[in-house]
CSV table of C-alpha atoms in Angstrom, one decimal:
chain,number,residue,atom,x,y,z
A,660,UNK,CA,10.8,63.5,121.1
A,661,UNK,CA,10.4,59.8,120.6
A,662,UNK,CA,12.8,58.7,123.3
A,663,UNK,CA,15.5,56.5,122.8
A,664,UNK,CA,15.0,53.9,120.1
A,665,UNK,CA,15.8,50.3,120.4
A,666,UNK,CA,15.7,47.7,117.9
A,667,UNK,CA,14.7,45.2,117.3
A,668,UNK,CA,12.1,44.3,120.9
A,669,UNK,CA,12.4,40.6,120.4
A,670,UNK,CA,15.4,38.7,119.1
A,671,UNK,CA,15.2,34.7,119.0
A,672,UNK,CA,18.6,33.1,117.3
A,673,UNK,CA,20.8,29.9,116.9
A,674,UNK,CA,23.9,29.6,118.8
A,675,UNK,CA,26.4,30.4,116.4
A,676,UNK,CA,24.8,33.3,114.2
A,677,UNK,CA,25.8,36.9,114.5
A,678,UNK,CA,23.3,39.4,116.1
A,679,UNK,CA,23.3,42.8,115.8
A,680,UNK,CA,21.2,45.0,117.9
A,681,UNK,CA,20.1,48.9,117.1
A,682,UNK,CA,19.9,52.2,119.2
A,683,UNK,CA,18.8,55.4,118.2
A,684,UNK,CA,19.6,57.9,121.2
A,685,UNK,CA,17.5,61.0,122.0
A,686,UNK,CA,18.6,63.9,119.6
A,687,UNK,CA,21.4,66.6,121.3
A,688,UNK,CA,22.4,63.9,124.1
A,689,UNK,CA,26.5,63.2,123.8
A,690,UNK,CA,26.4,60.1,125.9
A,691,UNK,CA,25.1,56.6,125.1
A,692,UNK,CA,25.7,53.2,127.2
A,693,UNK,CA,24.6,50.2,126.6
A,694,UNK,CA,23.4,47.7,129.1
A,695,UNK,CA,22.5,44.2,129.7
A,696,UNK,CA,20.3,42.7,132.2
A,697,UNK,CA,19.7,39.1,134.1
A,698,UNK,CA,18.0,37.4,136.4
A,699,UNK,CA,21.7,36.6,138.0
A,700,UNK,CA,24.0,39.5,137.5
A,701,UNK,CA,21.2,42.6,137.3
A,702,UNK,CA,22.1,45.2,135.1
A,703,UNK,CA,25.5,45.6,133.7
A,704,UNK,CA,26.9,48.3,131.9
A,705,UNK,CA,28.8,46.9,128.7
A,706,UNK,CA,30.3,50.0,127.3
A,707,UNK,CA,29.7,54.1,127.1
A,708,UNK,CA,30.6,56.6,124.2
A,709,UNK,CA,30.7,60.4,124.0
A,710,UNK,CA,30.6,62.3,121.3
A,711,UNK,CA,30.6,59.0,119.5
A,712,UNK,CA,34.0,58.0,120.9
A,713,UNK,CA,33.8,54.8,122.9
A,714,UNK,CA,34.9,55.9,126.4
A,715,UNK,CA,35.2,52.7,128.8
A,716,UNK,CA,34.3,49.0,126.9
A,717,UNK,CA,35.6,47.5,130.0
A,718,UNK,CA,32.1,45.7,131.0
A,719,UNK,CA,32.2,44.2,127.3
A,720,UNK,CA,32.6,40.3,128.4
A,721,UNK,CA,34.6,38.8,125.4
A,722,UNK,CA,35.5,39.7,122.2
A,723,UNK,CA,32.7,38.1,120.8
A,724,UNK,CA,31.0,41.2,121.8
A,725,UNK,CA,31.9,45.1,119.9
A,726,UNK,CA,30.1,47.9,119.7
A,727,UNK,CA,29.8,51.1,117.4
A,728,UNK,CA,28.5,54.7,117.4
A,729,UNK,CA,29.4,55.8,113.6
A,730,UNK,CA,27.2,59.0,114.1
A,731,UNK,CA,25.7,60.6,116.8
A,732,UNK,CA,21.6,59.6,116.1
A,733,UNK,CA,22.8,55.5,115.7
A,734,UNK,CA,24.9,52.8,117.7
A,735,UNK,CA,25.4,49.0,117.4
A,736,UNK,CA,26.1,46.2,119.5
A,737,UNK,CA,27.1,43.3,117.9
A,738,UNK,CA,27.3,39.8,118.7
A,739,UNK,CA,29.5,37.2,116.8
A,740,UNK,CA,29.0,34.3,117.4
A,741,UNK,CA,26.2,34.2,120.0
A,742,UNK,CA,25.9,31.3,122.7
A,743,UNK,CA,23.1,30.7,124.8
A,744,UNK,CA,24.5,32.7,128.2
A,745,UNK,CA,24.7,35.2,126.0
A,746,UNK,CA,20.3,35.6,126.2
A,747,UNK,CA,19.4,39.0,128.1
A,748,UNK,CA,17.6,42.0,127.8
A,749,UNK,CA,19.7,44.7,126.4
A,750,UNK,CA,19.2,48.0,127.1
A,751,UNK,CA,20.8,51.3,125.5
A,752,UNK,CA,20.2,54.7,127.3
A,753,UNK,CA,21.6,58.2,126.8
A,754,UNK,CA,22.1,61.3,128.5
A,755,UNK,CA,23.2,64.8,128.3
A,756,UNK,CA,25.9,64.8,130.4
A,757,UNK,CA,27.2,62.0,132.5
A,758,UNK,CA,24.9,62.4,135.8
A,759,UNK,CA,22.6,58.8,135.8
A,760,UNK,CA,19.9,61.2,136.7
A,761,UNK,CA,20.0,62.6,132.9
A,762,UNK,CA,19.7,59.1,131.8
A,763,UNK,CA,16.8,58.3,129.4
A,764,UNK,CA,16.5,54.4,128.6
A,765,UNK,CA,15.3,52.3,125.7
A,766,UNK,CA,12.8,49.7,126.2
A,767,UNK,CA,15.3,47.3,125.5
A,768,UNK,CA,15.6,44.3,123.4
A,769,UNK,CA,15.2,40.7,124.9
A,770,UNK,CA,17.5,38.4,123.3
A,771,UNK,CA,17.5,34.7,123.4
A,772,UNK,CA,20.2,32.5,122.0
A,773,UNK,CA,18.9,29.0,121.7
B,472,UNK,CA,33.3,47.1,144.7
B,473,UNK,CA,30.3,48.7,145.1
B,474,UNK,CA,27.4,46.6,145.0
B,475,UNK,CA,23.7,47.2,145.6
B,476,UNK,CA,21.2,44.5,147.3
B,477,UNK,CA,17.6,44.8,147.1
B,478,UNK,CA,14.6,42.5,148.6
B,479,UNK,CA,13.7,39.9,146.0
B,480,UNK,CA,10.3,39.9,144.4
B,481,UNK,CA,7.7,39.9,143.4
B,482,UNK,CA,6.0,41.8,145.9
B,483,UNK,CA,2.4,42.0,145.8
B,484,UNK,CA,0.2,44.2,147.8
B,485,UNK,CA,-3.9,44.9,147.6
B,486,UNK,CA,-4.4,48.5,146.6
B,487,UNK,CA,-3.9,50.9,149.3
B,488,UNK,CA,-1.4,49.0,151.5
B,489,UNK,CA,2.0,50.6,152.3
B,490,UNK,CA,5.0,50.0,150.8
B,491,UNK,CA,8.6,48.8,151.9
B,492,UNK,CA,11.3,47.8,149.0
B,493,UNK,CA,14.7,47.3,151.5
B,494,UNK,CA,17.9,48.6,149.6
B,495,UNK,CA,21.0,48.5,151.3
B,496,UNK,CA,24.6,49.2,149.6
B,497,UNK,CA,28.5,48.6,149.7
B,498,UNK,CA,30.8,51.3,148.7
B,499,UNK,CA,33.7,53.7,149.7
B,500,UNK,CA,33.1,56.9,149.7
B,501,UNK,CA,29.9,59.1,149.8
B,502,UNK,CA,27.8,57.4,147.0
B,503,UNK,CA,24.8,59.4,145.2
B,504,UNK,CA,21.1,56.9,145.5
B,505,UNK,CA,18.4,56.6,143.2
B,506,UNK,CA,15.5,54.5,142.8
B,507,UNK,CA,14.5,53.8,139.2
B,508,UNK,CA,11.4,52.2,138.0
B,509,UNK,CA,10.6,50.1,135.1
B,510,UNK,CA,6.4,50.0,133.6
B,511,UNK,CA,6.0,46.7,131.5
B,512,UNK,CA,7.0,47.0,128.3
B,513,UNK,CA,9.2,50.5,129.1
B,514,UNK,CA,12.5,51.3,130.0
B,515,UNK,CA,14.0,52.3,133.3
B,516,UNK,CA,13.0,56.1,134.5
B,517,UNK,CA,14.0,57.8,137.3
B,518,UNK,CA,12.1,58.2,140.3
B,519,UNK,CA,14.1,59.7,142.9
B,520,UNK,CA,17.4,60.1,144.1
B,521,UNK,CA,19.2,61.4,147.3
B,522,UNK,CA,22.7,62.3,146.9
B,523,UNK,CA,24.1,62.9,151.1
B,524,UNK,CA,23.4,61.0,154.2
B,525,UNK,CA,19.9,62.3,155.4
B,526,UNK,CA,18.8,63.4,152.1
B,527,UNK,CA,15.4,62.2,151.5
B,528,UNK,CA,14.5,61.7,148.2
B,529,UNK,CA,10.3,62.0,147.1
B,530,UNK,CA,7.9,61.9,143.6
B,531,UNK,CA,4.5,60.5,142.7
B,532,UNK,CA,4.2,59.4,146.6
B,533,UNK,CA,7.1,57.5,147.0
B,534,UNK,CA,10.3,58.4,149.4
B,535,UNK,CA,13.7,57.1,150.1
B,536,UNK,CA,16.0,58.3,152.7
B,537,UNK,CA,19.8,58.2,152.6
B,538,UNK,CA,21.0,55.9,156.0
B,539,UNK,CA,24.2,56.2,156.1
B,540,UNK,CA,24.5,54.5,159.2
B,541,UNK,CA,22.8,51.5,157.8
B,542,UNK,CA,23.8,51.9,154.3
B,543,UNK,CA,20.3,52.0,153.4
B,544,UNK,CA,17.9,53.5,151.1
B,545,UNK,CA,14.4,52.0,151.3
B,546,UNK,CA,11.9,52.9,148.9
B,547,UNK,CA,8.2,53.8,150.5
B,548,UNK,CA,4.9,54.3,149.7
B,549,UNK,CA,2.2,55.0,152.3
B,550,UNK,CA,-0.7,54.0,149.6
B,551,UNK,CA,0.1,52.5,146.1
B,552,UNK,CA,-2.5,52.1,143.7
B,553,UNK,CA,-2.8,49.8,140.5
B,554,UNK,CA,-0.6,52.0,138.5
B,555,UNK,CA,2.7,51.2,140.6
B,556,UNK,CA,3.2,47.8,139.2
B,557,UNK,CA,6.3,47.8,138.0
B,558,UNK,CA,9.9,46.4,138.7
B,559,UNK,CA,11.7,48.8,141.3
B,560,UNK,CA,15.5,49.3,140.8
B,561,UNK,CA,17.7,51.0,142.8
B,562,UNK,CA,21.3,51.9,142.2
B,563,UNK,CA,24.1,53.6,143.1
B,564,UNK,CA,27.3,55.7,141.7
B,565,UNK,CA,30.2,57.9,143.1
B,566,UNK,CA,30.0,61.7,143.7
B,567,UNK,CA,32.3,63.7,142.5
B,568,UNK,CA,31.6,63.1,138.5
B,569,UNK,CA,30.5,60.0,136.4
B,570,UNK,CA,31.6,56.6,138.1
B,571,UNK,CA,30.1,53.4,136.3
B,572,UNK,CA,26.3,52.6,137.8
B,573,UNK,CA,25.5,49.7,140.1
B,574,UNK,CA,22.5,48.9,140.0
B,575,UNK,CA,20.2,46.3,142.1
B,576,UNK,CA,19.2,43.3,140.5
B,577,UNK,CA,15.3,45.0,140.7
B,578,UNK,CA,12.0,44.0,142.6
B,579,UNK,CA,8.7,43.2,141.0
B,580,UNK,CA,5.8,45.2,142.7
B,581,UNK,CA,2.6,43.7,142.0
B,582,UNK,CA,-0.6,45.9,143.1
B,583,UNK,CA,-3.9,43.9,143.2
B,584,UNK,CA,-7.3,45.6,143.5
């Protein structure tokens, strides 16, 4: 198995333009969170689905931010508009079950929002 | 809420020296501990994890023990090599089912020959 698939690794954009990043989860896992790391807050989880059904979006910090999980091998996070703050590495990781120790993580994409 | 603080980096150690990464946590209840790592370029992977008080988690060398006295959970490594350069997270979440993951804000390890 390839692991779980981010896309794209590097994202540099103007404040104002939409951003979409890309997961691809590990085939047979029913859970997939995204996350988002900084220097300042650490990691954050943003929001969690199962069985494609988002679960808990309460770590999403605006509406600016929404996420989708149309089918079970592909999830979004989208970002409209961007704003600087908004620069992070973004991770998405999914499990077979809930337990963090099932947890297998993407490499992450680094966003910067200039 | 729970939170999670760990030594700030980077650490860097010649090859061969021990290892100490403090972790100390806030929560109620009995939390479950693990120490992820993260290779350059990689995502997070687990390492270990201890999930009572005096549980002592181990893998590739390394070992935490659950302190619940001191609400602690340092990571250790009697020799590290090279090839444990990486950022060190640790983290914390509920028993009892899936609670929402704190994680530490991580700790670079840099090994020098």
């Amino acid at each position: 198995d390839a692991g779980v698939i981010q896309s794209p690794r590097h994202e540099v954009t103007e404040m104002g333009q939409e951003v979409t990043l890309r997961c691809k989860p590990i085939s047979g896992h029913d859970y997939l969170f995204w996350y988002r790391q900084t220097m300042m807050r650490g990691l954050e989880l943003l929001i969690y689905f199962n069985n494609n059904v988002p679960i808990d979006d309460s770590g999403m910090p605006e509406d600016r931010f929404s996420a989708k999980m149309p089918n079970a091998s592909f999830s979004t996070l989208k970002i409209q508009p961007s704003e600087p703050r908004d620069s992070a590495v973004y991770f998405c990781a999914s499990s077979w079950g809930q337990t963090i120790d099932g947890y297998t993580f993407g490499s992450g994409t680094r966003l910067t929002v200039v | 809420g729970d939170s999670v603080t760990q030594m700030e980096g980077p650490v860097t150690l010649s090859e061969e020296a021990f290892l100490t990464i403090n972790c100390t946590y806030t929560a109620t209840g009995y939390p479950s501990l693990f120490w992820y790592v993260q290779y350059p370029g990689e995502g997070l992977q687990l390492l270990l994890k201890a999930t009572k008080a005096d549980d002592k988690g181990s893998n590739k060398g390394f070992e935490a023990t659950y302190r619940k006295e001191t609400t602690s959970f340092h990571l250790e490594k009697g020799s590290v090599q090279v090839s444990d350069s990486a950022v060190y997270f640790c983290a914390l979440t509920d028993s009892g089912g899936y609670q929402k993951v704190t994680f530490g804000t991580g700790t670079k390890l840099q090994v020098i020959p």
